[in-house]
Coordinates of C-alpha atoms in Angstrom, one line a residue:
M21 CA -2.4 -17.3 -7.1
Q22 CA -4.1 -20.3 -7.1
S23 CA -4.3 -21.2 -11.2
Y24 CA -6.6 -19.6 -13.5
G25 CA -7.8 -22.7 -15.1
K26 CA -7.7 -23.5 -18.4
S27 CA -9.5 -21.7 -20.4
V28 CA -8.0 -18.8 -22.6
S29 CA -10.6 -15.4 -22.4
A30 CA -12.5 -14.7 -25.5
I31 CA -10.4 -10.9 -24.7
G32 CA -7.3 -13.2 -24.7
M33 CA -6.9 -15.2 -27.7
A34 CA -8.4 -11.3 -29.9
A35 CA -5.3 -9.8 -28.2
V36 CA -3.4 -12.9 -29.4
A37 CA -4.6 -13.2 -32.3
L38 CA -5.0 -8.8 -33.6
F39 CA -0.4 -9.5 -32.6
S40 CA 0.4 -12.1 -33.6
C41 CA 0.3 -11.0 -37.0
T42 CA 1.2 -6.9 -36.5
A43 CA 4.7 -6.4 -37.9
K44 CA 7.7 -7.1 -35.7
E45 CA 8.2 -2.9 -35.7
Q46 CA 5.0 -2.2 -34.2
Q47 CA 5.1 -4.1 -31.4
D48 CA 8.5 -2.8 -31.0
R49 CA 7.1 0.7 -30.0
R50 CA 5.0 -0.5 -27.9
P51 CA 5.5 1.3 -24.2
N52 CA 7.5 -1.2 -21.4
I53 CA 5.6 -0.9 -17.8
V54 CA 8.2 -1.1 -14.7
F55 CA 5.4 -1.0 -12.3
I56 CA 6.7 -0.4 -8.4
M57 CA 4.9 -0.5 -5.7
S58 CA 6.3 -0.5 -2.0
D59 CA 4.2 -1.8 0.7
D60 CA 1.8 1.2 3.3
H61 CA 4.1 4.1 1.7
A62 CA 2.3 7.1 3.0
Y63 CA 1.9 10.2 1.0
Q64 CA 3.2 11.9 3.6
A65 CA 6.4 10.1 3.3
I66 CA 7.4 11.4 0.3
S67 CA 8.7 14.3 -0.6
A68 CA 7.0 15.8 -3.8
Y69 CA 3.9 15.3 -1.5
S70 CA 6.0 17.2 1.6
N71 CA 9.5 16.5 3.0
R72 CA 8.2 17.6 6.6
L73 CA 10.2 14.1 7.0
I74 CA 12.3 12.5 4.2
E75 CA 13.8 14.2 1.5
T76 CA 13.1 11.1 -1.2
P77 CA 14.9 12.5 -4.9
N78 CA 14.8 9.4 -6.3
I79 CA 11.3 8.6 -6.5
D80 CA 10.2 12.6 -6.2
R81 CA 12.4 12.6 -10.0
L82 CA 8.8 10.6 -11.2
A83 CA 7.3 14.2 -10.4
K84 CA 10.1 16.5 -11.3
E85 CA 9.4 14.2 -14.9
G86 CA 6.6 12.6 -15.4
M87 CA 3.0 14.0 -13.5
L88 CA 2.0 13.7 -9.4
F89 CA -1.5 12.6 -8.4
T90 CA -2.8 14.3 -5.6
N91 CA -5.7 12.3 -4.8
A92 CA -4.8 9.5 -5.6
C93 CA -6.6 6.7 -3.5
V94 CA -7.8 2.9 -2.7
T95 CA -11.3 1.3 -3.1
N96 CA -10.2 -1.2 0.3
S97 CA -7.4 0.3 2.9
I98 CA -5.6 -3.1 2.5
C99 CA -2.5 -5.1 1.6
A100 CA -3.9 -7.6 -0.2
P101 CA -7.0 -7.0 -1.1
S102 CA -5.7 -4.1 -2.5
R103 CA -2.7 -6.1 -4.5
A104 CA -5.7 -8.3 -5.9
T105 CA -7.5 -4.7 -7.3
I106 CA -5.2 -3.6 -8.9
L107 CA -4.7 -7.0 -10.5
T108 CA -7.4 -7.8 -11.3
G109 CA -9.3 -3.8 -11.9
K110 CA -12.1 -4.6 -9.7
H111 CA -14.0 -3.7 -6.6
T112 CA -12.8 -6.4 -4.3
H113 CA -16.8 -7.8 -3.6
I114 CA -16.6 -8.7 -7.3
H115 CA -12.9 -10.4 -6.8
G116 CA -13.3 -12.0 -3.7
K117 CA -10.5 -10.6 -1.8
I118 CA -12.7 -8.6 0.9
D119 CA -9.7 -9.3 2.8
N120 CA -6.5 -10.2 3.7
N121 CA -8.2 -14.3 4.7
F122 CA -10.5 -14.1 2.2
P123 CA -9.5 -16.1 -1.2
F124 CA -8.7 -14.7 -4.5
D125 CA -11.3 -15.4 -7.2
T126 CA -9.2 -17.4 -9.4
T127 CA -11.2 -17.0 -12.3
N128 CA -10.0 -13.7 -12.3
V129 CA -8.0 -13.2 -15.3
T130 CA -5.4 -10.3 -14.8
F131 CA -3.8 -7.5 -16.9
P132 CA -0.3 -9.5 -16.7
Q133 CA -1.6 -12.1 -18.3
L134 CA -3.5 -10.3 -20.6
L135 CA 0.0 -8.2 -21.9
H136 CA 1.9 -12.0 -21.7
R137 CA -1.1 -13.4 -24.1
A138 CA -0.4 -10.5 -25.6
G139 CA 3.5 -11.0 -26.5
Y140 CA 5.2 -8.8 -24.0
Q141 CA 8.1 -9.8 -22.1
T142 CA 6.8 -10.4 -18.4
A143 CA 8.4 -10.7 -14.4
M144 CA 7.6 -9.4 -10.8
F145 CA 9.9 -9.7 -8.0
G146 CA 8.7 -8.8 -4.1
K147 CA 6.4 -8.8 -2.3
L148 CA 2.6 -10.3 -3.2
H149 CA 1.1 -11.4 -0.4
F150 CA -1.0 -13.4 -1.4
G151 CA -0.3 -16.7 -3.2
N152 CA 2.7 -18.3 -4.0
N153 CA 1.9 -19.3 -7.7
P154 CA 1.5 -15.8 -10.4
K155 CA -0.3 -16.6 -13.3
G156 CA 1.1 -14.1 -16.9
F157 CA 4.9 -14.3 -15.9
D158 CA 7.8 -14.8 -17.1
E159 CA 9.7 -14.9 -14.5
F160 CA 8.9 -14.3 -10.3
M161 CA 9.9 -14.4 -7.2
I162 CA 8.4 -13.8 -4.8
L163 CA 8.3 -13.4 -0.9
P164 CA 6.5 -15.8 1.2
D165 CA 3.2 -13.9 2.9
Q166 CA 4.6 -10.9 4.6
G167 CA 8.5 -11.6 4.2
D168 CA 11.2 -10.5 6.1
Y169 CA 14.0 -7.5 6.0
Y170 CA 17.2 -9.9 6.4
N171 CA 18.0 -12.9 5.1
P172 CA 14.7 -13.9 3.2
D173 CA 12.9 -16.4 1.9
F174 CA 11.8 -16.3 -2.0
I175 CA 9.3 -18.7 -3.8
T176 CA 10.0 -18.6 -7.9
N177 CA 8.5 -20.9 -10.9
R178 CA 12.4 -22.0 -10.9
G179 CA 12.9 -23.1 -7.1
D180 CA 13.0 -21.7 -3.8
T181 CA 15.5 -20.4 -1.5
A182 CA 17.1 -18.1 0.4
I183 CA 19.4 -15.3 0.2
T184 CA 21.4 -13.6 2.4
G185 CA 21.5 -9.5 2.7
Y186 CA 18.7 -6.5 3.4
V187 CA 15.5 -7.6 1.5
T188 CA 15.0 -3.8 -0.4
D189 CA 18.7 -4.0 -1.6
I190 CA 17.8 -7.9 -3.1
I191 CA 14.2 -7.3 -4.3
T192 CA 16.0 -4.6 -6.4
D193 CA 19.7 -6.1 -7.5
L194 CA 16.8 -9.6 -8.4
T195 CA 15.3 -6.4 -10.9
L196 CA 18.3 -5.1 -12.3
D197 CA 19.4 -8.8 -12.8
W198 CA 16.4 -9.9 -14.8
M199 CA 16.4 -7.1 -16.9
K200 CA 20.8 -7.1 -17.5
N201 CA 20.4 -10.7 -18.6
R202 CA 16.6 -12.5 -20.0
R203 CA 14.8 -9.3 -20.3
K204 CA 14.5 -9.7 -24.2
K205 CA 15.9 -7.0 -26.6
E206 CA 13.1 -7.4 -29.3
Q207 CA 9.8 -8.1 -26.3
P208 CA 8.0 -5.4 -24.5
F209 CA 8.2 -6.2 -21.1
L210 CA 6.8 -5.6 -18.5
L211 CA 8.2 -5.7 -14.6
M212 CA 6.8 -5.6 -11.6
Y213 CA 9.5 -5.0 -8.8
L214 CA 7.4 -4.9 -5.4
Q215 CA 8.6 -4.1 -2.1
K216 CA 8.5 -5.3 1.2
A217 CA 9.0 -2.0 2.7
P218 CA 7.9 0.0 5.3
H219 CA 5.4 -2.6 6.4
R220 CA 6.2 -3.1 9.8
E221 CA 7.7 -3.8 12.1
W222 CA 9.9 -1.6 10.0
I223 CA 13.8 -3.3 10.2
P224 CA 16.1 -0.9 8.1
A225 CA 19.6 -1.4 6.9
E226 CA 22.6 -0.7 9.2
R227 CA 23.3 1.4 7.1
H228 CA 20.2 3.5 7.4
Y229 CA 19.2 2.5 11.4
R230 CA 22.7 4.2 11.9
E231 CA 21.6 7.8 10.9
F232 CA 18.5 7.6 11.4
T233 CA 18.1 7.0 15.0
K234 CA 19.6 9.8 16.0
K235 CA 17.0 11.7 14.0
T236 CA 14.3 13.5 15.6
F237 CA 11.2 14.9 14.2
P238 CA 7.9 16.6 14.1
E239 CA 5.6 16.1 15.6
P240 CA 2.1 15.6 13.8
E241 CA -0.8 18.3 14.9
T242 CA -3.4 15.4 15.6
L243 CA -1.5 12.6 17.3
F244 CA -2.8 13.5 20.7
D245 CA -6.5 13.7 19.4
N246 CA -9.2 12.8 21.4
Y247 CA -11.3 11.9 18.5
E248 CA -13.9 15.1 19.8
G249 CA -16.3 15.0 17.1
R250 CA -16.0 11.6 15.1
G251 CA -18.2 8.9 15.4
T252 CA -17.8 4.7 17.8
A253 CA -15.4 3.5 14.6
A254 CA -12.6 6.2 15.3
K255 CA -13.3 6.0 19.1
T256 CA -12.7 2.0 19.3
A257 CA -10.3 1.3 17.2
E258 CA -7.5 -0.3 18.0
M259 CA -3.9 1.3 16.7
N260 CA -3.2 4.1 18.9
L261 CA 1.0 4.0 19.6
L262 CA 0.8 4.3 23.5
H263 CA -2.2 1.3 23.4
H264 CA -1.5 -0.5 20.2
M265 CA 2.2 0.0 19.5
T266 CA 4.6 -3.5 20.8
I267 CA 6.6 -2.3 22.5
S268 CA 9.2 -5.2 21.2
A269 CA 8.2 -5.3 18.1
D270 CA 7.6 -1.7 16.7
N271 CA 10.0 0.2 19.0
K272 CA 12.6 -2.6 19.3
I273 CA 12.7 -3.1 22.8
Y274 CA 14.0 -5.8 23.7
P275 CA 12.0 -8.2 25.5
E276 CA 14.2 -9.0 28.6
V277 CA 14.3 -5.4 29.3
A278 CA 10.3 -5.0 29.1
E279 CA 9.9 -7.3 31.4
E280 CA 12.6 -5.8 33.8
L281 CA 10.7 -2.5 33.0
G282 CA 6.9 -4.1 34.2
I283 CA 6.0 -2.9 31.1
R284 CA 2.6 -5.7 29.9
E285 CA 0.9 -5.5 26.8
A286 CA -1.9 -7.6 26.0
S287 CA -0.4 -10.4 24.1
N288 CA 3.3 -12.2 23.4
W289 CA 2.8 -11.0 19.9
G290 CA 5.5 -8.4 20.1
K291 CA 7.4 -10.5 22.0
N292 CA 8.1 -13.7 19.9
V293 CA 7.4 -10.9 16.5
F294 CA 10.6 -9.6 17.9
L295 CA 12.4 -12.8 19.0
Q296 CA 11.5 -14.2 15.5
K297 CA 13.0 -11.7 13.2
Y298 CA 16.2 -11.1 15.7
K299 CA 17.0 -15.0 15.2
R300 CA 17.0 -14.7 11.2
L301 CA 19.7 -11.8 11.3
N302 CA 23.1 -13.7 11.1
E303 CA 26.2 -12.8 14.1
A304 CA 27.8 -9.7 12.1
Q305 CA 24.0 -8.9 11.6
K306 CA 22.7 -9.3 15.0
E307 CA 26.5 -7.1 15.9
Q308 CA 25.4 -4.5 13.6
Y309 CA 21.6 -3.7 15.8
D310 CA 22.9 -4.6 19.4
E311 CA 26.0 -1.9 18.4
V312 CA 22.9 0.9 18.3
Y313 CA 19.6 -0.8 19.6
G314 CA 20.8 -1.8 22.5
P315 CA 22.3 2.2 23.1
I316 CA 18.3 3.3 23.6
N317 CA 18.0 -0.3 25.0
E318 CA 19.6 0.8 28.0
A319 CA 18.8 4.1 27.8
F320 CA 14.5 3.9 27.9
K321 CA 15.5 1.8 30.5
K322 CA 17.5 4.6 32.7
A323 CA 14.6 6.7 31.6
Y324 CA 10.7 5.3 32.0
P325 CA 10.1 5.0 35.1
A326 CA 10.1 8.9 35.4
L327 CA 7.6 8.4 31.6
N328 CA 4.1 9.7 31.7
D329 CA 1.5 8.6 29.2
E330 CA 2.4 12.2 26.9
D331 CA 6.3 11.4 27.4
L332 CA 6.1 7.5 26.4
M333 CA 3.4 8.7 23.7
R334 CA 5.8 10.4 22.5
W335 CA 9.2 8.2 22.6
K336 CA 7.0 5.7 21.1
Y337 CA 6.1 7.9 17.7
Q338 CA 9.5 8.4 17.5
R339 CA 11.3 5.6 17.7
Y340 CA 8.2 4.4 15.2
M341 CA 9.8 7.4 12.6
Q342 CA 12.8 6.4 13.2
D343 CA 13.0 3.3 12.3
Y344 CA 9.8 3.4 9.6
L345 CA 11.0 6.5 7.3
A346 CA 14.8 4.6 8.1
C347 CA 13.4 2.2 5.3
I348 CA 12.6 4.0 3.3
A349 CA 14.7 6.3 2.9
A350 CA 16.3 2.3 1.5
V351 CA 13.5 2.1 -0.8
D352 CA 14.6 5.3 -2.2
E353 CA 18.2 4.5 -3.0
N354 CA 16.9 1.3 -4.5
V355 CA 14.9 2.8 -6.7
G356 CA 17.5 5.2 -8.1
R357 CA 19.5 2.4 -8.9
V358 CA 16.1 1.2 -10.9
L359 CA 15.9 5.0 -12.7
D360 CA 19.8 5.4 -13.2
Y361 CA 19.1 1.8 -15.2
L362 CA 16.6 3.2 -17.3
D363 CA 18.5 5.8 -18.5
E364 CA 21.5 4.2 -19.0
N365 CA 20.2 1.6 -20.8
G366 CA 18.0 3.8 -23.7
L367 CA 14.4 2.6 -22.2
R368 CA 14.1 5.8 -20.5
E369 CA 11.8 7.5 -22.8
N370 CA 9.4 4.2 -24.7
T371 CA 8.7 3.4 -20.5
I372 CA 6.0 4.0 -18.6
V373 CA 7.2 4.5 -14.5
V374 CA 5.0 4.2 -11.8
Y375 CA 5.1 4.5 -8.1
T376 CA 2.9 3.7 -6.1
S377 CA 1.8 1.8 -2.8
D378 CA -0.8 -0.6 -1.9
Q379 CA -2.5 1.8 -0.3
G380 CA -1.3 4.8 2.4
F381 CA 0.1 4.4 6.4
Y382 CA -0.6 6.8 9.6
L383 CA 2.4 8.1 11.1
G384 CA 1.5 9.9 13.7
E385 CA -2.0 11.2 12.2
H386 CA -5.4 11.5 15.8
G387 CA -2.4 9.1 17.3
W388 CA -2.6 6.0 15.1
F389 CA -0.2 3.5 12.8
D390 CA -1.5 1.8 9.9
K391 CA -4.2 1.9 7.7
R392 CA -7.8 0.3 6.9
F393 CA -9.8 3.8 7.5
I394 CA -11.8 6.1 4.9
Y395 CA -9.8 8.9 6.5
D396 CA -7.0 10.4 3.9
E397 CA -3.9 9.5 5.8
S398 CA -5.0 6.3 5.2
F399 CA -7.6 6.0 2.2
K400 CA -4.9 8.4 0.1
T401 CA -2.3 6.7 -1.4
P402 CA 0.9 8.2 -3.2
L403 CA 1.0 7.8 -7.2
L404 CA 3.9 9.3 -9.6
V405 CA 4.3 8.7 -13.0
R406 CA 7.1 8.8 -16.1
W407 CA 6.1 7.8 -19.8
P408 CA 8.4 11.1 -21.4
E409 CA 6.1 9.8 -24.6
K410 CA 3.5 11.1 -23.2
I411 CA 3.6 12.7 -20.0
E412 CA 5.0 16.6 -20.0
A413 CA 7.0 16.7 -16.8
G414 CA 6.7 18.8 -13.6
S415 CA 2.4 18.2 -14.2
T416 CA 0.2 17.2 -11.6
S417 CA -3.4 15.8 -11.5
D418 CA -6.5 16.8 -9.1
E419 CA -8.7 14.1 -10.7
M420 CA -10.3 10.9 -7.8
V421 CA -8.0 8.6 -9.4
Q422 CA -7.8 4.7 -7.9
N423 CA -5.5 1.9 -7.7
L424 CA -9.0 0.3 -9.4
D425 CA -8.1 3.1 -12.8
F426 CA -4.1 0.6 -13.0
A427 CA -5.5 -3.0 -14.7
Q428 CA -7.1 -0.7 -17.9
T429 CA -3.7 2.3 -18.1
F430 CA -1.6 -0.4 -18.8
L431 CA -3.9 -2.5 -21.3
E432 CA -5.1 0.9 -23.2
A433 CA -1.4 2.0 -22.9
A434 CA -0.3 -1.5 -25.2
G435 CA -2.8 -0.7 -28.2
L436 CA -5.1 -4.0 -26.5
P437 CA -8.9 -3.6 -25.7
Q438 CA -10.3 -3.1 -22.0
P439 CA -11.9 -5.9 -20.6
A440 CA -15.9 -5.9 -19.8
D441 CA -15.8 -6.8 -16.2
M442 CA -13.1 -4.5 -15.5
Q443 CA -14.6 -1.8 -12.8
G444 CA -11.8 1.3 -13.2
E445 CA -11.1 3.9 -16.4
S446 CA -7.8 4.4 -17.5
L447 CA -5.8 7.1 -17.0
V448 CA -3.7 7.4 -19.9
P449 CA -7.1 11.3 -21.2
L450 CA -4.7 12.2 -18.1
L451 CA -1.5 11.3 -18.6
E452 CA -1.1 12.7 -22.0
G453 CA -3.0 15.7 -20.7
K454 CA -6.4 15.7 -22.2
S455 CA -8.4 16.1 -18.9
E456 CA -11.4 17.2 -20.3
Q457 CA -12.7 14.3 -21.1
W458 CA -12.0 12.3 -17.6
T459 CA -15.8 11.6 -16.2
R460 CA -15.4 10.5 -12.9
D461 CA -15.9 13.0 -9.9
A462 CA -16.5 10.4 -6.7
V463 CA -14.9 7.8 -5.9
Y464 CA -16.1 4.2 -3.5
Y465 CA -14.2 2.2 -0.7
H466 CA -15.5 -0.6 0.9
Y467 CA -13.3 -1.8 3.6
Y468 CA -14.3 -5.7 5.4
E469 CA -12.0 -6.7 7.5
Y470 CA -14.2 -6.6 11.7
P471 CA -13.7 -8.3 13.1
G472 CA -10.3 -7.8 13.9
F473 CA -6.6 -6.5 13.5
H474 CA -7.0 -2.9 15.2
M475 CA -11.0 -3.2 14.5
V476 CA -11.9 -0.8 12.8
K477 CA -15.6 -1.1 11.8
R478 CA -16.3 -2.2 8.5
H479 CA -17.6 0.7 6.4
Y480 CA -18.5 2.0 3.1
G481 CA -18.2 5.6 1.5
I482 CA -18.1 7.7 -1.5
V483 CA -15.3 10.5 -1.6
T484 CA -15.0 13.3 -4.0
T485 CA -12.6 16.6 -4.3
E486 CA -15.3 18.4 -1.6
Y487 CA -16.8 15.5 0.3
K488 CA -17.1 12.7 1.8
L489 CA -19.3 10.7 3.4
A490 CA -18.9 6.8 5.2
H491 CA -21.8 4.4 6.5
F492 CA -20.3 2.4 9.4
Y493 CA -22.5 -0.9 10.1
Y494 CA -22.9 -4.2 10.9
D495 CA -23.0 -3.4 14.9
V496 CA -23.5 -0.1 14.8
D497 CA -24.9 2.2 12.0
E498 CA -23.6 5.5 11.1
W499 CA -22.5 7.9 8.9
E500 CA -20.4 10.4 8.8
L501 CA -19.7 13.5 6.3
Y502 CA -16.3 15.5 6.0
D503 CA -16.1 19.0 4.3
R504 CA -12.7 17.9 2.7
K505 CA -11.6 21.8 1.8
N506 CA -12.4 23.1 4.4
D507 CA -11.4 20.4 7.9
P508 CA -8.6 18.8 5.8
F509 CA -7.3 17.3 9.6
E510 CA -11.4 15.8 9.1
L511 CA -12.1 16.4 12.4
N512 CA -15.8 17.3 12.7
N513 CA -18.4 15.0 11.3
V514 CA -20.6 17.5 10.8
Y515 CA -23.3 14.6 8.8
S516 CA -25.8 16.1 11.8
D517 CA -25.4 19.8 10.7
P518 CA -28.7 21.3 9.6
A519 CA -25.7 23.4 7.0
Y520 CA -24.2 20.1 4.6
A521 CA -28.1 18.9 5.0
A522 CA -28.2 19.0 0.9
V523 CA -24.6 17.0 0.7
V524 CA -25.9 14.8 2.9
D525 CA -28.5 13.8 0.5
K526 CA -27.4 14.6 -2.7
L527 CA -24.2 12.2 -1.9
K528 CA -26.2 8.9 -1.1
D529 CA -28.1 9.6 -4.1
Q530 CA -24.4 9.5 -6.0
L531 CA -23.3 6.7 -3.1
A532 CA -26.9 4.9 -4.2
E533 CA -25.9 4.8 -7.8
L534 CA -21.8 3.8 -7.2
R535 CA -23.4 0.9 -5.2
V536 CA -25.2 -0.5 -8.6
K537 CA -22.8 1.1 -10.6
Y538 CA -19.9 -1.4 -9.1
K539 CA -22.0 -3.8 -8.8
D540 CA -22.3 -3.8 -4.2
S541 CA -24.8 -4.3 -1.7
E542 CA -26.6 -3.9 1.4
E543 CA -27.0 -8.2 0.3
L544 CA -24.2 -8.1 -0.3
D545 CA -22.7 -7.0 2.3
Q546 CA -25.1 -9.3 5.1
R547 CA -23.2 -11.9 2.7
F548 CA -19.5 -11.7 2.9
I549 CA -20.7 -11.4 7.5
Q550 CA -22.6 -14.8 6.3
K551 CA -18.8 -15.9 5.4
Y552 CA -16.5 -15.1 8.3
K553 CA -19.3 -16.3 10.7
E554 CA -19.4 -19.8 8.5
R555 CA -15.0 -19.3 9.3
G556 CA -15.8 -18.5 12.9
L557 CA -13.9 -15.6 12.4
I558 CA -17.1 -13.5 14.0
K559 CA -20.3 -14.8 16.3

């Protein structure tokens, strides 16, 4: 993040004035906030949602001791835009980070800045993914761009550094070190604990790849989806496990083995990424890696000549799940370390702990990996919140909530005013069990990065608990409607079904109202398309 400029918002100044004259005893009652976010962690891979794939006992603690949200979702399912939305409480077309390439509008004021001005001690450790100088933090150590799983580099406000080890463990070590040694006990704190895992290319810790590469996982019902009943976008997206998941970077087949087998891919991207990541390992790490992945390569060499496309798809799915879920095992262990510290040091009762991801992720559903779509596996995101002073243990909320809402939630919890230009809604009423005060019945979504990585077409839409209406545009003009109750796998586009004509009309009216409410428009769509052309990203 770049500089926000020298001006201080009127709201921020008011907050400082308010709390500068507040008694210390009252300040101490403001809740601490621990915001835990992993990258690309699918809700399907948290056992509080489903234990079909993995057990995550430590993350599940937050559901057992707090609230599980079943309809949490994002405004734009891609990493950096999602993170900017979380910080600002604004849709991506407002804060400017519409994709991973476009710049963030640095005139935005983020909720950490407002908390910091109001007397919170603030720290960030892990993966931010955009900008190298996050504002509003007393201390930060963040990974450059995507970061590395092994022996990662860090950008800090005290100088850059590299640390030997596994990134999930290291980020947690840094987090715990700050809490133990530099946290000021007289101040409330905001701690952003941001894991890189389980982002692609899914390189697990040695203790976990030894275990998980021996496991076999159940296949999703839609692994061999042929996309009938859907529009052009689903049929042309480039995120199919068989055709688009790379054999080297993703499935860990050594490039020389792939070459020996005559496997040719669309580009050298997978080969180059594999070599780059492998070179980061020190000699001891390489020896351990080769001890496990070497035999996998040998077995693949023997099996590959006889594999048909269906066989290879199944093999790729298992390799994907083994590494992806192994990465999550390390996340879960380390979340447990942080929760244990809070519980053992008198910080449990008055601390809000949030666990979420920057969006959902496909785990073979529809034959896919990655995210980007408004479809559920991409659009929905895990959200578990513990706040013992406010939340009834073991509670659940089915309301439509978004990453758009975090900023206002934390500001209200801290007793701070919410800036008028923020677009979310505070979750505090839901956390307190006052669902009757929640008025939202639909959320707005907009994805922009096309043409681009994975080639998911531009689209916007409206989602309720019952239906999902999406408009795909730019090089197509197609509408899709899904009945979320009767078609949970989203296999049948019923937009043209006469039985749903009244639903379409109602949702289109609601969608138009949301576009106005959130200050989005066709004119703005065209403006972003023109900016893509000016940058040479499209013709």
